[in-house]
Amino acid sequence: MNETIEKRSMGLKASRTLSNTIIYIILIVMSVIWLFPFICIVLQSFRIESTWNVNYVVPKQWGWDNYKALWTSDFKTWYLNTFIIALIVAVIQTVIVLCMSYTLSRFRFKLRNGLMRFMLILGMFPGMLTMIILYRVLKDLGMTQSNAVPGLILVYIASSGMGYYVSKGFFDTIPKSLDEAARVDGATRAQVLNKIILPLAKPIVIYTILTAFMGPWGDFVFARYVSFGTSSGMNVAVGMWNWLTPDMINQRYTMFCAGGVIVAIPVAILFMCLQKYYVEGVTGGAVKG
Amino acid sequence: MKRYSDLEFLKLSKGQKFTYKLVSFFASIPRAIGRFFLGIWNFIKKLGTTIGGEFADIYTTFKNGDWKTRSSFLVMGLGSIARGQVLRGLLFLLFEAVFIFYMITTGGYWISMLPSLGKVGPHEEYNEILDSYTTVYGDNSFKILLYGVLTIFFIAAFIYTWRLNVKQNKIAQEYEKAGRKLKSGADDLRSLVDEQFYKTLLALPLLGILIFTVMPIVFMILVAFTNYDGTHDGFNNALFSWAGWANFKTMLSWEGGGNVYSATFGEVLTWTLIWAFFATFTNYFLGMFVAMMINKKGIRLKKAWRTILVLTIAIPQFISLLYVSKMFAKNGIINGLLLNWGWIDQAIDFWGSTAHNALLPRVMVIVINIWIGIPYLMLIATGILMNIPADLYESSRIDGANAWQQYTKITLPYMLFITGPYLLTSFTSNMNNFNVIFLLTGGNPINAAASSAAGSVGYTDLLITWLFKITTGAGAQYYMASVIGILVFVVVAVISLVVYNVLPSIKNEEDFQ
């Protein structure tokens, strides 16, 4: 009797070890696949024997040449442009999104449901559709080409109220009784927001800032429209995309890698530091729909 | 279709249950669509009675009004000022003055030109000083359409404000009669940070949405009914004008010259739906699977595995996707390594520059999208899986359930129920996933059969990338881009409506508070 129990538990143990081993193997393979492109890009950025797309991973000659070349190219301008855009957008977009989501979560006014439904419908139109006209409007305002930065900032923040879903979901989870208690004590609505809700909403504020900051680094389509071939108005995505067009790629391939590393490092570090808040936001957003 | 009661349903065999569910799902689609149109009809009916009510109210307000109220019908805010609500009154008055000034100076012109979109185009005119013919520019169709739309918005805002002004007077008059005190300007301001704080908070965001989202969308919908393109840009080369439904006919008709467009549209739409389906569900299930593996008891370094995967979120997509697309190029690293190791004899054309090889690039974008998408789903699934009560698994194991049964009976239903709405939004956003397609393949390989349709469509093009291609270059057919945009909206809206109506987890949002 005892023997069979022992045997069974041993069998269980063995099968658990086996399944864990399989999982470890899968995870290791996945990690290799996930890391491989990033390792390649770092290694290639130090390759100096040729600037072409080559068929081996480890460079034959190492050096900082590509990074030095970046320094003398327009990359500096693009980087600064993108950084300024990201910084300003992160601040203003966060304020707008928080206003919007807090209001829709806490106030019950006449047009509330209609407004939310209306924005849901608006969201079903492809955003790309509006680019043509926004471009023409910005052009009339003189905010294209070398002045693209203010134009891009304006467009990014103007529609940011549409992305209120995730933080509204978060505000919905803060008990309303907190507000009511403060209101009974004589606080105005504005005081409730400043003194009670905002301190509690720190995770979602950080999530909103993080996503707002990361967005402009990746925007490519509209930025390309607005800068329209003028190097001084480009962001990193547009400028570096040009480096990989067929007539440039053979001279700029390794520079693209170096530029990619320079762009990715600060964004990735920031993301990794604030990962906890990002996870909270993403999960909450998916659960609340 | 026969409907079963709960008890009858339980008696069915597994296969019958499945077919029953499937059939009832499809049977409910017409009902959902019917409900949708019924909703529209009810909305119109309600709108009719509301408008009728408004007019009746305006009439009685005028009939019963004193001189303060009646004068406000013509000069907005007069009544408020006379009653001591100076701030309100002045704002009304100011708005009316601005409106009248605008309409007389410019607004009237835009509205009057709207039906024709401009009469005088750019033309050659004899210039006496230069003694030669020079180009003289006339009307600007683009501006006429743009400012025409804005002026209509403005008129609507004026009508709304006028109605508000009438209503205010009615209320104020009643207050006066009852001897109650009216709100002062200071009261109004105070209420903006208190009772009506929502107006303060929403003012700026909604203004931005109105100008930079609503107005452009209205404009682009109208463009679909014009012939605005690269050769009719409305000012520099030629005016554009209204074209009615002609563009929609070109895009959708199955006969005549429009054939290429409708065939191409069908093809691109099919691929868009296939792509969205695979992109959504491969990520969903594989992401869930990865999350379960990492969460499993006894697996160490949980945080490290997650951090490695999350790298694809942290690094801007234009770097990772562009780099990956070059890795798989014919002379890229992947082909190079495979050749060096002797696994293949000649480079594989992953991105299929030739037309007969459309399947491989399509599979490639889906596979690489898994690389991008799994980490998101892993994060989401991790959060949700941790919320499933552990005793559910505990008791099911005592009852003798194996891992697979636990998955299909506990984990999956729970996940699907919670993330139903998320699946829907991720499906529709995948339909519009511009970045992955454009940065990886740029829509290539080119579809030779569709070459006479604008925008050089490729086999991996989604509707959204096709739309983008049409709007670039000198021959940009903006009107066709608008038509595609509207059709994308229709497809997304229909899918969302149908799915929302059959989804089990449409929840009452108040439940969470």
PDB file of C-alpha atoms in Angstrom, chain B residues 283-404:
ATOM      1  CA  ASN B 283      -1.561  36.065 -30.502  1.00  0.00           C
ATOM      2  CA  TYR B 284      -4.420  35.390 -28.138  1.00  0.00           C
ATOM      3  CA  PHE B 285      -3.892  31.680 -27.712  1.00  0.00           C
ATOM      4  CA  LEU B 286      -0.120  31.651 -27.918  1.00  0.00           C
ATOM      5  CA  GLY B 287       0.102  34.587 -25.522  1.00  0.00           C
ATOM      6  CA  MET B 288      -2.171  32.816 -23.076  1.00  0.00           C
ATOM      7  CA  PHE B 289      -0.108  29.672 -23.457  1.00  0.00           C
ATOM      8  CA  VAL B 290       3.135  31.514 -22.731  1.00  0.00           C
ATOM      9  CA  ALA B 291       1.592  33.233 -19.722  1.00  0.00           C
ATOM     10  CA  MET B 292       0.474  29.852 -18.361  1.00  0.00           C
ATOM     11  CA  MET B 293       3.914  28.369 -18.883  1.00  0.00           C
ATOM     12  CA  ILE B 294       5.631  31.195 -17.040  1.00  0.00           C
ATOM     13  CA  ASN B 295       3.049  31.149 -14.254  1.00  0.00           C
ATOM     14  CA  LYS B 296       3.346  27.415 -13.713  1.00  0.00           C
ATOM     15  CA  LYS B 297       4.422  26.349 -10.260  1.00  0.00           C
ATOM     16  CA  GLY B 298       8.085  25.453 -10.077  1.00  0.00           C
ATOM     17  CA  ILE B 299       9.224  27.593 -12.996  1.00  0.00           C
ATOM     18  CA  ARG B 300      12.001  29.876 -11.843  1.00  0.00           C
ATOM     19  CA  LEU B 301      13.110  33.277 -13.123  1.00  0.00           C
ATOM     20  CA  LYS B 302       9.522  34.293 -13.935  1.00  0.00           C
ATOM     21  CA  LYS B 303      10.463  37.949 -14.035  1.00  0.00           C
ATOM     22  CA  ALA B 304      13.422  37.401 -16.337  1.00  0.00           C
ATOM     23  CA  TRP B 305      11.347  35.516 -18.948  1.00  0.00           C
ATOM     24  CA  ARG B 306       8.735  38.261 -18.934  1.00  0.00           C
ATOM     25  CA  THR B 307      11.330  40.994 -19.251  1.00  0.00           C
ATOM     26  CA  ILE B 308      12.913  39.339 -22.271  1.00  0.00           C
ATOM     27  CA  LEU B 309       9.583  39.017 -24.061  1.00  0.00           C
ATOM     28  CA  VAL B 310       8.491  42.536 -23.178  1.00  0.00           C
ATOM     29  CA  LEU B 311      11.477  43.943 -25.086  1.00  0.00           C
ATOM     30  CA  THR B 312       9.393  43.963 -28.269  1.00  0.00           C
ATOM     31  CA  ILE B 313       6.953  46.371 -26.604  1.00  0.00           C
ATOM     32  CA  ALA B 314       9.674  48.571 -25.181  1.00  0.00           C
ATOM     33  CA  ILE B 315      11.538  49.107 -28.431  1.00  0.00           C
ATOM     34  CA  PRO B 316       9.781  51.342 -30.975  1.00  0.00           C
ATOM     35  CA  GLN B 317       8.195  49.257 -33.702  1.00  0.00           C
ATOM     36  CA  PHE B 318       9.761  51.110 -36.567  1.00  0.00           C
ATOM     37  CA  ILE B 319      13.181  49.902 -35.419  1.00  0.00           C
ATOM     38  CA  SER B 320      12.302  46.307 -34.647  1.00  0.00           C
ATOM     39  CA  LEU B 321       9.977  45.754 -37.614  1.00  0.00           C
ATOM     40  CA  LEU B 322      12.183  47.500 -40.163  1.00  0.00           C
ATOM     41  CA  TYR B 323      15.192  45.579 -38.911  1.00  0.00           C
ATOM     42  CA  VAL B 324      13.378  42.258 -39.003  1.00  0.00           C
ATOM     43  CA  SER B 325      12.146  42.941 -42.520  1.00  0.00           C
ATOM     44  CA  LYS B 326      15.770  43.462 -43.596  1.00  0.00           C
ATOM     45  CA  MET B 327      16.875  40.333 -41.729  1.00  0.00           C
ATOM     46  CA  PHE B 328      14.581  38.276 -43.905  1.00  0.00           C
ATOM     47  CA  ALA B 329      15.591  40.047 -47.103  1.00  0.00           C
ATOM     48  CA  LYS B 330      17.096  37.958 -49.871  1.00  0.00           C
ATOM     49  CA  ASN B 331      20.593  39.108 -48.913  1.00  0.00           C
ATOM     50  CA  GLY B 332      19.784  39.353 -45.189  1.00  0.00           C
ATOM     51  CA  ILE B 333      21.192  37.581 -42.179  1.00  0.00           C
ATOM     52  CA  ILE B 334      18.647  34.759 -42.029  1.00  0.00           C
ATOM     53  CA  ASN B 335      19.280  33.658 -45.586  1.00  0.00           C
ATOM     54  CA  GLY B 336      23.021  34.147 -45.054  1.00  0.00           C
ATOM     55  CA  LEU B 337      23.101  31.932 -41.982  1.00  0.00           C
ATOM     56  CA  LEU B 338      20.944  29.247 -43.571  1.00  0.00           C
ATOM     57  CA  LEU B 339      23.240  29.232 -46.599  1.00  0.00           C
ATOM     58  CA  ASN B 340      26.390  29.137 -44.463  1.00  0.00           C
ATOM     59  CA  TRP B 341      25.080  26.197 -42.472  1.00  0.00           C
ATOM     60  CA  GLY B 342      24.193  24.460 -45.706  1.00  0.00           C
ATOM     61  CA  TRP B 343      20.516  24.059 -44.825  1.00  0.00           C
ATOM     62  CA  ILE B 344      19.403  25.589 -48.130  1.00  0.00           C
ATOM     63  CA  ASP B 345      20.986  25.827 -51.553  1.00  0.00           C
ATOM     64  CA  GLN B 346      19.742  29.201 -52.614  1.00  0.00           C
ATOM     65  CA  ALA B 347      18.311  32.208 -50.812  1.00  0.00           C
ATOM     66  CA  ILE B 348      14.631  32.012 -49.925  1.00  0.00           C
ATOM     67  CA  ASP B 349      12.567  34.930 -51.156  1.00  0.00           C
ATOM     68  CA  PHE B 350      10.680  35.533 -47.913  1.00  0.00           C
ATOM     69  CA  TRP B 351       9.104  38.737 -49.139  1.00  0.00           C
ATOM     70  CA  GLY B 352       8.237  37.242 -52.526  1.00  0.00           C
ATOM     71  CA  SER B 353       9.224  39.806 -55.118  1.00  0.00           C
ATOM     72  CA  THR B 354       7.557  37.671 -57.769  1.00  0.00           C
ATOM     73  CA  ALA B 355       3.813  37.471 -58.047  1.00  0.00           C
ATOM     74  CA  HIS B 356       3.484  33.689 -57.917  1.00  0.00           C
ATOM     75  CA  ASN B 357       4.832  33.641 -54.398  1.00  0.00           C
ATOM     76  CA  ALA B 358       2.100  35.440 -52.441  1.00  0.00           C
ATOM     77  CA  LEU B 359       1.540  32.859 -49.718  1.00  0.00           C
ATOM     78  CA  LEU B 360       4.969  32.995 -48.078  1.00  0.00           C
ATOM     79  CA  PRO B 361       4.980  36.762 -47.412  1.00  0.00           C
ATOM     80  CA  ARG B 362       1.463  36.507 -46.025  1.00  0.00           C
ATOM     81  CA  VAL B 363       2.487  33.751 -43.637  1.00  0.00           C
ATOM     82  CA  MET B 364       5.610  35.722 -42.735  1.00  0.00           C
ATOM     83  CA  VAL B 365       3.714  38.842 -41.648  1.00  0.00           C
ATOM     84  CA  ILE B 366       1.419  36.735 -39.498  1.00  0.00           C
ATOM     85  CA  VAL B 367       4.371  34.923 -37.912  1.00  0.00           C
ATOM     86  CA  ILE B 368       6.338  38.100 -37.254  1.00  0.00           C
ATOM     87  CA  ASN B 369       3.210  39.673 -35.837  1.00  0.00           C
ATOM     88  CA  ILE B 370       3.218  36.857 -33.291  1.00  0.00           C
ATOM     89  CA  TRP B 371       6.687  37.961 -32.269  1.00  0.00           C
ATOM     90  CA  ILE B 372       5.339  41.496 -31.732  1.00  0.00           C
ATOM     91  CA  GLY B 373       2.004  40.528 -30.225  1.00  0.00           C
ATOM     92  CA  ILE B 374       2.638  37.674 -27.779  1.00  0.00           C
ATOM     93  CA  PRO B 375       4.146  39.905 -25.072  1.00  0.00           C
ATOM     94  CA  TYR B 376       1.002  42.072 -24.834  1.00  0.00           C
ATOM     95  CA  LEU B 377      -1.229  39.063 -24.505  1.00  0.00           C
ATOM     96  CA  MET B 378       1.167  37.498 -22.044  1.00  0.00           C
ATOM     97  CA  LEU B 379       0.918  40.572 -19.794  1.00  0.00           C
ATOM     98  CA  ILE B 380      -2.860  40.696 -20.057  1.00  0.00           C
ATOM     99  CA  ALA B 381      -3.325  36.968 -19.550  1.00  0.00           C
ATOM    100  CA  THR B 382      -0.958  36.927 -16.578  1.00  0.00           C
ATOM    101  CA  GLY B 383      -3.069  39.510 -14.805  1.00  0.00           C
ATOM    102  CA  ILE B 384      -6.304  37.684 -15.500  1.00  0.00           C
ATOM    103  CA  LEU B 385      -5.039  34.189 -14.768  1.00  0.00           C
ATOM    104  CA  MET B 386      -3.887  35.270 -11.331  1.00  0.00           C
ATOM    105  CA  ASN B 387      -7.443  36.367 -10.585  1.00  0.00           C
ATOM    106  CA  ILE B 388      -8.923  32.917 -11.163  1.00  0.00           C
ATOM    107  CA  PRO B 389      -9.604  31.475  -7.701  1.00  0.00           C
ATOM    108  CA  ALA B 390      -7.058  28.749  -6.975  1.00  0.00           C
ATOM    109  CA  ASP B 391      -9.604  26.544  -5.222  1.00  0.00           C
ATOM    110  CA  LEU B 392     -11.375  26.031  -8.562  1.00  0.00           C
ATOM    111  CA  TYR B 393      -8.297  24.179  -9.808  1.00  0.00           C
ATOM    112  CA  GLU B 394      -7.837  22.511  -6.453  1.00  0.00           C
ATOM    113  CA  SER B 395     -11.329  21.012  -6.386  1.00  0.00           C
ATOM    114  CA  SER B 396     -11.272  20.056 -10.048  1.00  0.00           C
ATOM    115  CA  ARG B 397      -8.061  18.139  -9.487  1.00  0.00           C
ATOM    116  CA  ILE B 398      -9.633  16.236  -6.620  1.00  0.00           C
ATOM    117  CA  ASP B 399     -12.482  15.376  -8.973  1.00  0.00           C
ATOM    118  CA  GLY B 400      -9.868  13.916 -11.292  1.00  0.00           C
ATOM    119  CA  ALA B 401      -9.620  16.519 -14.017  1.00  0.00           C
ATOM    120  CA  ASN B 402      -6.405  16.566 -16.004  1.00  0.00           C
ATOM    121  CA  ALA B 403      -4.569  19.651 -17.164  1.00  0.00           C
ATOM    122  CA  TRP B 404      -6.339  19.785 -20.527  1.00  0.00           C
TER     123      TRP B 404
END
